[in-house]
Amino acid sequence: MEPHVALLPSAGMGHLMPFLRLAAMLASRNCKVTLLTAQPTVSAAESNHLNSFFPAHPHIQRLDFHVLPLQPSNPHDDPFFLQFRAIIRSVHLLPPLLSSLSPPISALFLDITAATCVDHLADDPSLSISYYILNTTSARFFSLITHLPHLTLEGSYKNLQLPGLPSFSLSNVPPLLFNPENLFTTQLISNARAISKVKDEKPAKSVVYVSFGSRTAMSKDQINELGEGLLKSKQKFLWILKSVKVDKVEQTGLEELLGSSLLERIKEKRQGMAVKEWVKQEEILAHPAIGGFFSHCGWNSVMEAAQTGVPMLAWTLNGDQRFNAEVVEKTGLGLWPKHWGWLGERLVKSEEIEEKILELMQDHKLRSRAQKVGEEATQAWEIGDHSSIHPFAPSIKMSDSIVKSAKPVHILFLPSGLGVGQMRTVLLSKDPSAFKYHSSNLQIPDSGSVPKLASSFMPR
């Protein structure tokens, strides 16, 4: 499903044009776009441009946002500044308007002049979306804005020095900013404080990403226990859900899957987000806010976590995943509670899940080990020619005494950064009867130095 995003520009052509360019760009990249237009517009130029924009971009939806009128306290107040204030004063009208959109929106873009709106919208339980603030000015002036709450501007100084920037003449600063009572100044300071708060809301390594692969369907009882465990842990989370193995027959809605009570509490607590859609896992794991990965331990997931140095909590489902979980545990990339068994083998209670999530997110030694794995993975990818996989993907010829074939068989190992010592070649006999079970271990003939494997590793 294509993402649905909404954009709310502020007053003035200098604020409108960047939003129109962004809307057109998003629409050209398989996004459904809704552009909210604050009504009434301040200038005829804005109205005329909007009236010509939508016919030229028929796939972009227009939604009028009627703001509450604001009576000027000073007849000399700038009408554009008054519109900035009117949009902020009308923010409580946005949630029902945004909730009416179909399909539901996943993100809202706001102008920098309306940054304070995020604080109000984020507290509304009807909206579980991401917020983006579009800066419609230069990076240097943006730096000035963000420092305004901490600056005392006085005309006696000739130059101003901001962290990370060369000094500039105080004469470049708009005269209005020297008056702390001015409407323009008070709004900029208010928005600067809101921006600082937004930046601090999701600190690095604070979110646990929960996904059990593209083929994992979990029972409703286990989904409920998992959801309760996440909430009890008080950790921020992003939870990807599935109800069936094959997404083409996926019909169950999120409320039916989670239950109305659990879904409502997730929304109310605003501690995390549960979604039922395909996501780009590599991009999520690479995000600085992600601090842990609760996973089925598929090999792709293990490699992606290793590459980004994100610690894992393994809960295996089938296939090769117990072998992968052992690699995760032994390399220090993550935790593996073996007593949980295969996913679905028993009902793992919320208290057990809470305990392991807290360990995943709060164990500093584990995080340090995972970070080291990430650094080694980065080095592995950087070895040799980037356009070739041969430096770290050795070709291994199987002996004709084991595999009867006219041509040698080659095995390619993709780089994982988990160490060559973790990759052993197991050569299997073609005779199924060669597998011999013992009381607790499985011996594979002709496996050389490969140790015995616990029979519990074999998928049922």
mmCIF file of N, CA and C in Angstrom, residues 134-213:
data_model
loop_
_atom_site.group_PDB
_atom_site.id
_atom_site.type_symbol
_atom_site.label_atom_id
_atom_site.label_comp_id
_atom_site.label_asym_id
_atom_site.label_seq_id
_atom_site.Cartn_x
_atom_site.Cartn_y
_atom_site.Cartn_z
ATOM 1 N N LEU A 134 9.122 21.266 7.971
ATOM 2 C CA LEU A 134 9.832 21.705 6.772
ATOM 3 C C LEU A 134 10.397 23.099 7.016
ATOM 4 N N ASN A 135 11.707 23.206 6.917
ATOM 5 C CA ASN A 135 12.363 24.500 7.090
ATOM 6 C C ASN A 135 12.348 25.243 5.758
ATOM 7 N N THR A 136 11.692 26.367 5.732
ATOM 8 C CA THR A 136 11.551 27.125 4.478
ATOM 9 C C THR A 136 12.512 28.311 4.420
ATOM 10 N N THR A 137 13.574 28.239 5.209
ATOM 11 C CA THR A 137 14.572 29.304 5.184
ATOM 12 C C THR A 137 15.956 28.674 5.101
ATOM 13 N N SER A 138 17.002 29.493 5.153
ATOM 14 C CA SER A 138 18.367 28.983 5.055
ATOM 15 C C SER A 138 18.787 28.314 6.354
ATOM 16 N N ALA A 139 19.813 27.473 6.258
ATOM 17 C CA ALA A 139 20.314 26.786 7.444
ATOM 18 C C ALA A 139 20.858 27.784 8.469
ATOM 19 N N ARG A 140 21.469 28.866 8.002
ATOM 20 C CA ARG A 140 22.040 29.848 8.928
ATOM 21 C C ARG A 140 20.938 30.564 9.711
ATOM 22 N N PHE A 141 19.879 30.968 9.008
ATOM 23 C CA PHE A 141 18.796 31.656 9.720
ATOM 24 C C PHE A 141 18.059 30.674 10.632
ATOM 25 N N PHE A 142 17.961 29.410 10.196
ATOM 26 C CA PHE A 142 17.349 28.386 11.049
ATOM 27 C C PHE A 142 18.145 28.248 12.356
ATOM 28 N N SER A 143 19.477 28.302 12.267
ATOM 29 C CA SER A 143 20.316 28.241 13.471
ATOM 30 C C SER A 143 20.020 29.420 14.393
ATOM 31 N N LEU A 144 19.829 30.593 13.804
ATOM 32 C CA LEU A 144 19.482 31.764 14.610
ATOM 33 C C LEU A 144 18.151 31.551 15.317
ATOM 34 N N ILE A 145 17.165 31.000 14.594
ATOM 35 C CA ILE A 145 15.841 30.756 15.179
ATOM 36 C C ILE A 145 15.948 29.812 16.381
ATOM 37 N N THR A 146 16.670 28.704 16.207
ATOM 38 C CA THR A 146 16.740 27.701 17.278
ATOM 39 C C THR A 146 17.478 28.228 18.511
ATOM 40 N N HIS A 147 18.325 29.255 18.334
ATOM 41 C CA HIS A 147 19.051 29.821 19.477
ATOM 42 C C HIS A 147 18.328 31.030 20.087
ATOM 43 N N LEU A 148 17.251 31.478 19.467
ATOM 44 C CA LEU A 148 16.566 32.677 19.960
ATOM 45 C C LEU A 148 16.148 32.612 21.431
ATOM 46 N N PRO A 149 15.620 31.466 21.920
ATOM 47 C CA PRO A 149 15.199 31.445 23.332
ATOM 48 C C PRO A 149 16.342 31.714 24.307
ATOM 49 N N HIS A 150 17.595 31.533 23.848
ATOM 50 C CA HIS A 150 18.737 31.672 24.750
ATOM 51 C C HIS A 150 19.576 32.910 24.444
ATOM 52 N N LEU A 151 19.101 33.737 23.513
ATOM 53 C CA LEU A 151 19.870 34.912 23.117
ATOM 54 C C LEU A 151 19.275 36.188 23.713
ATOM 55 N N THR A 152 20.152 37.111 24.054
ATOM 56 C CA THR A 152 19.732 38.468 24.409
ATOM 57 C C THR A 152 20.344 39.395 23.375
ATOM 58 N N LEU A 153 19.499 39.862 22.470
ATOM 59 C CA LEU A 153 20.005 40.694 21.380
ATOM 60 C C LEU A 153 20.080 42.152 21.815
ATOM 61 N N GLU A 154 21.258 42.693 21.703
ATOM 62 C CA GLU A 154 21.468 44.100 22.058
ATOM 63 C C GLU A 154 22.219 44.793 20.936
ATOM 64 N N GLY A 155 21.816 46.022 20.677
ATOM 65 C CA GLY A 155 22.423 46.785 19.589
ATOM 66 C C GLY A 155 23.856 47.193 19.839
ATOM 67 N N SER A 156 24.326 47.021 21.090
ATOM 68 C CA SER A 156 25.696 47.436 21.403
ATOM 69 C C SER A 156 26.742 46.503 20.809
ATOM 70 N N TYR A 157 26.308 45.271 20.440
ATOM 71 C CA TYR A 157 27.237 44.331 19.842
ATOM 72 C C TYR A 157 27.248 44.510 18.321
ATOM 73 N N LYS A 158 28.427 44.303 17.727
ATOM 74 C CA LYS A 158 28.534 44.421 16.278
ATOM 75 C C LYS A 158 28.364 43.075 15.580
ATOM 76 N N ASN A 159 28.815 42.003 16.248
ATOM 77 C CA ASN A 159 28.771 40.673 15.638
ATOM 78 C C ASN A 159 28.122 39.677 16.581
ATOM 79 N N LEU A 160 27.638 38.596 15.987
ATOM 80 C CA LEU A 160 26.994 37.526 16.755
ATOM 81 C C LEU A 160 27.660 36.204 16.386
ATOM 82 N N GLN A 161 27.992 35.411 17.394
ATOM 83 C CA GLN A 161 28.636 34.109 17.175
ATOM 84 C C GLN A 161 27.706 33.009 17.669
ATOM 85 N N LEU A 162 27.335 32.090 16.757
ATOM 86 C CA LEU A 162 26.518 30.939 17.120
ATOM 87 C C LEU A 162 27.368 29.676 17.013
ATOM 88 N N PRO A 163 27.094 28.669 17.840
ATOM 89 C CA PRO A 163 27.886 27.441 17.800
ATOM 90 C C PRO A 163 27.881 26.814 16.396
ATOM 91 N N GLY A 164 29.074 26.481 15.920
ATOM 92 C CA GLY A 164 29.195 25.796 14.639
ATOM 93 C C GLY A 164 29.130 26.692 13.426
ATOM 94 N N LEU A 165 28.994 28.005 13.634
ATOM 95 C CA LEU A 165 28.878 28.941 12.510
ATOM 96 C C LEU A 165 29.890 30.074 12.656
ATOM 97 N N PRO A 166 30.352 30.610 11.539
ATOM 98 C CA PRO A 166 31.200 31.805 11.630
ATOM 99 C C PRO A 166 30.372 32.987 12.128
ATOM 100 N N SER A 167 31.019 33.928 12.742
ATOM 101 C CA SER A 167 30.297 35.094 13.257
ATOM 102 C C SER A 167 29.718 35.910 12.101
ATOM 103 N N PHE A 168 28.614 36.603 12.383
ATOM 104 C CA PHE A 168 27.994 37.458 11.373
ATOM 105 C C PHE A 168 27.563 38.771 11.998
ATOM 106 N N SER A 169 27.389 39.745 11.147
ATOM 107 C CA SER A 169 27.049 41.083 11.624
ATOM 108 C C SER A 169 25.658 41.096 12.234
ATOM 109 N N LEU A 170 25.548 41.781 13.376
ATOM 110 C CA LEU A 170 24.245 41.895 14.035
ATOM 111 C C LEU A 170 23.268 42.687 13.172
ATOM 112 N N SER A 171 23.790 43.472 12.235
ATOM 113 C CA SER A 171 22.911 44.231 11.348
ATOM 114 C C SER A 171 22.126 43.317 10.411
ATOM 115 N N ASN A 172 22.545 42.026 10.294
ATOM 116 C CA ASN A 172 21.810 41.073 9.461
ATOM 117 C C ASN A 172 20.529 40.586 10.124
ATOM 118 N N VAL A 173 20.452 40.769 11.447
ATOM 119 C CA VAL A 173 19.290 40.283 12.194
ATOM 120 C C VAL A 173 18.116 41.227 11.967
ATOM 121 N N PRO A 174 16.933 40.692 11.625
ATOM 122 C CA PRO A 174 15.761 41.555 11.408
ATOM 123 C C PRO A 174 15.480 42.426 12.633
ATOM 124 N N PRO A 175 15.211 43.703 12.441
ATOM 125 C CA PRO A 175 14.941 44.598 13.581
ATOM 126 C C PRO A 175 13.838 44.105 14.500
ATOM 127 N N LEU A 176 12.850 43.390 13.945
ATOM 128 C CA LEU A 176 11.739 42.901 14.766
ATOM 129 C C LEU A 176 12.216 41.999 15.898
ATOM 130 N N LEU A 177 13.318 41.265 15.668
ATOM 131 C CA LEU A 177 13.788 40.323 16.681
ATOM 132 C C LEU A 177 14.374 41.009 17.904
ATOM 133 N N PHE A 178 14.664 42.295 17.795
ATOM 134 C CA PHE A 178 15.177 43.033 18.947
ATOM 135 C C PHE A 178 14.050 43.431 19.901
ATOM 136 N N ASN A 179 12.795 43.226 19.466
ATOM 137 C CA ASN A 179 11.638 43.550 20.297
ATOM 138 C C ASN A 179 10.983 42.246 20.762
ATOM 139 N N PRO A 180 11.207 41.837 22.002
ATOM 140 C CA PRO A 180 10.677 40.550 22.479
ATOM 141 C C PRO A 180 9.154 40.495 22.539
ATOM 142 N N GLU A 181 8.483 41.658 22.444
ATOM 143 C CA GLU A 181 7.022 41.691 22.500
ATOM 144 C C GLU A 181 6.388 41.628 21.114
ATOM 145 N N ASN A 182 7.208 41.709 20.082
ATOM 146 C CA ASN A 182 6.674 41.697 18.724
ATOM 147 C C ASN A 182 6.048 40.344 18.393
ATOM 148 N N LEU A 183 4.949 40.341 17.635
ATOM 149 C CA LEU A 183 4.240 39.118 17.281
ATOM 150 C C LEU A 183 5.150 38.133 16.550
ATOM 151 N N PHE A 184 5.927 38.632 15.598
ATOM 152 C CA PHE A 184 6.843 37.792 14.829
ATOM 153 C C PHE A 184 7.881 37.151 15.744
ATOM 154 N N THR A 185 8.426 37.930 16.661
ATOM 155 C CA THR A 185 9.467 37.440 17.569
ATOM 156 C C THR A 185 8.927 36.389 18.531
ATOM 157 N N THR A 186 7.769 36.661 19.130
ATOM 158 C CA THR A 186 7.201 35.713 20.093
ATOM 159 C C THR A 186 6.874 34.380 19.433
ATOM 160 N N GLN A 187 6.401 34.432 18.177
ATOM 161 C CA GLN A 187 6.095 33.192 17.471
ATOM 162 C C GLN A 187 7.361 32.409 17.136
ATOM 163 N N LEU A 188 8.405 33.095 16.718
ATOM 164 C CA LEU A 188 9.657 32.406 16.400
ATOM 165 C C LEU A 188 10.235 31.735 17.643
ATOM 166 N N ILE A 189 10.205 32.422 18.770
ATOM 167 C CA ILE A 189 10.735 31.854 20.012
ATOM 168 C C ILE A 189 9.917 30.637 20.432
ATOM 169 N N SER A 190 8.595 30.740 20.307
ATOM 170 C CA SER A 190 7.722 29.620 20.656
ATOM 171 C C SER A 190 8.006 28.405 19.774
ATOM 172 N N ASN A 191 8.186 28.643 18.482
ATOM 173 C CA ASN A 191 8.481 27.541 17.563
ATOM 174 C C ASN A 191 9.873 26.962 17.808
ATOM 175 N N ALA A 192 10.828 27.818 18.182
ATOM 176 C CA ALA A 192 12.182 27.340 18.467
ATOM 177 C C ALA A 192 12.173 26.392 19.658
ATOM 178 N N ARG A 193 11.397 26.728 20.681
ATOM 179 C CA ARG A 193 11.291 25.848 21.848
ATOM 180 C C ARG A 193 10.632 24.519 21.475
ATOM 181 N N ALA A 194 9.636 24.583 20.596
ATOM 182 C CA ALA A 194 8.960 23.362 20.150
ATOM 183 C C ALA A 194 9.916 22.473 19.364
ATOM 184 N N ILE A 195 10.745 23.076 18.520
ATOM 185 C CA ILE A 195 11.713 22.299 17.730
ATOM 186 C C ILE A 195 12.699 21.596 18.645
ATOM 187 N N SER A 196 13.175 22.279 19.657
ATOM 188 C CA SER A 196 14.108 21.674 20.611
ATOM 189 C C SER A 196 13.468 20.497 21.324
ATOM 190 N N LYS A 197 12.191 20.637 21.658
ATOM 191 C CA LYS A 197 11.498 19.552 22.349
ATOM 192 C C LYS A 197 11.315 18.358 21.428
ATOM 193 N N VAL A 198 10.955 18.593 20.168
ATOM 194 C CA VAL A 198 10.778 17.516 19.204
ATOM 195 C C VAL A 198 12.080 16.757 19.005
ATOM 196 N N LYS A 199 13.195 17.482 18.931
ATOM 197 C CA LYS A 199 14.487 16.832 18.699
ATOM 198 C C LYS A 199 14.853 15.922 19.867
ATOM 199 N N ASP A 200 14.386 16.261 21.079
ATOM 200 C CA ASP A 200 14.757 15.487 22.253
ATOM 201 C C ASP A 200 13.783 14.358 22.559
ATOM 202 N N GLU A 201 12.687 14.239 21.803
ATOM 203 C CA GLU A 201 11.644 13.288 22.160
ATOM 204 C C GLU A 201 12.060 11.835 21.982
ATOM 205 N N LYS A 202 12.816 11.532 20.949
ATOM 206 C CA LYS A 202 13.214 10.157 20.702
ATOM 207 C C LYS A 202 14.733 10.057 20.690
ATOM 208 N N PRO A 203 15.316 9.893 21.883
ATOM 209 C CA PRO A 203 16.765 9.823 21.949
ATOM 210 C C PRO A 203 17.300 8.597 21.223
ATOM 211 N N ALA A 204 18.586 8.641 20.920
ATOM 212 C CA ALA A 204 19.220 7.533 20.210
ATOM 213 C C ALA A 204 19.099 6.249 21.017
ATOM 214 N N LYS A 205 18.940 5.134 20.283
ATOM 215 C CA LYS A 205 18.901 3.788 20.878
ATOM 216 C C LYS A 205 17.753 3.604 21.865
ATOM 217 N N SER A 206 16.623 4.273 21.647
ATOM 218 C CA SER A 206 15.528 4.219 22.619
ATOM 219 C C SER A 206 14.337 3.383 22.157
ATOM 220 N N VAL A 207 14.344 2.914 20.907
ATOM 221 C CA VAL A 207 13.185 2.212 20.339
ATOM 222 C C VAL A 207 13.543 0.765 20.036
ATOM 223 N N VAL A 208 12.667 -0.171 20.443
ATOM 224 C CA VAL A 208 12.853 -1.575 20.081
ATOM 225 C C VAL A 208 11.995 -1.874 18.858
ATOM 226 N N TYR A 209 12.629 -2.439 17.850
ATOM 227 C CA TYR A 209 11.953 -2.803 16.602
ATOM 228 C C TYR A 209 11.557 -4.277 16.692
ATOM 229 N N VAL A 210 10.274 -4.573 16.478
ATOM 230 C CA VAL A 210 9.742 -5.928 16.640
ATOM 231 C C VAL A 210 9.203 -6.428 15.304
ATOM 232 N N SER A 211 9.831 -7.459 14.768
ATOM 233 C CA SER A 211 9.365 -8.037 13.509
ATOM 234 C C SER A 211 9.831 -9.481 13.434
ATOM 235 N N PHE A 212 8.910 -10.364 13.061
ATOM 236 C CA PHE A 212 9.226 -11.787 12.981
ATOM 237 C C PHE A 212 9.194 -12.308 11.551
ATOM 238 N N GLY A 213 9.550 -11.437 10.604
ATOM 239 C CA GLY A 213 9.748 -11.881 9.232
ATOM 240 C C GLY A 213 8.495 -11.829 8.386
#
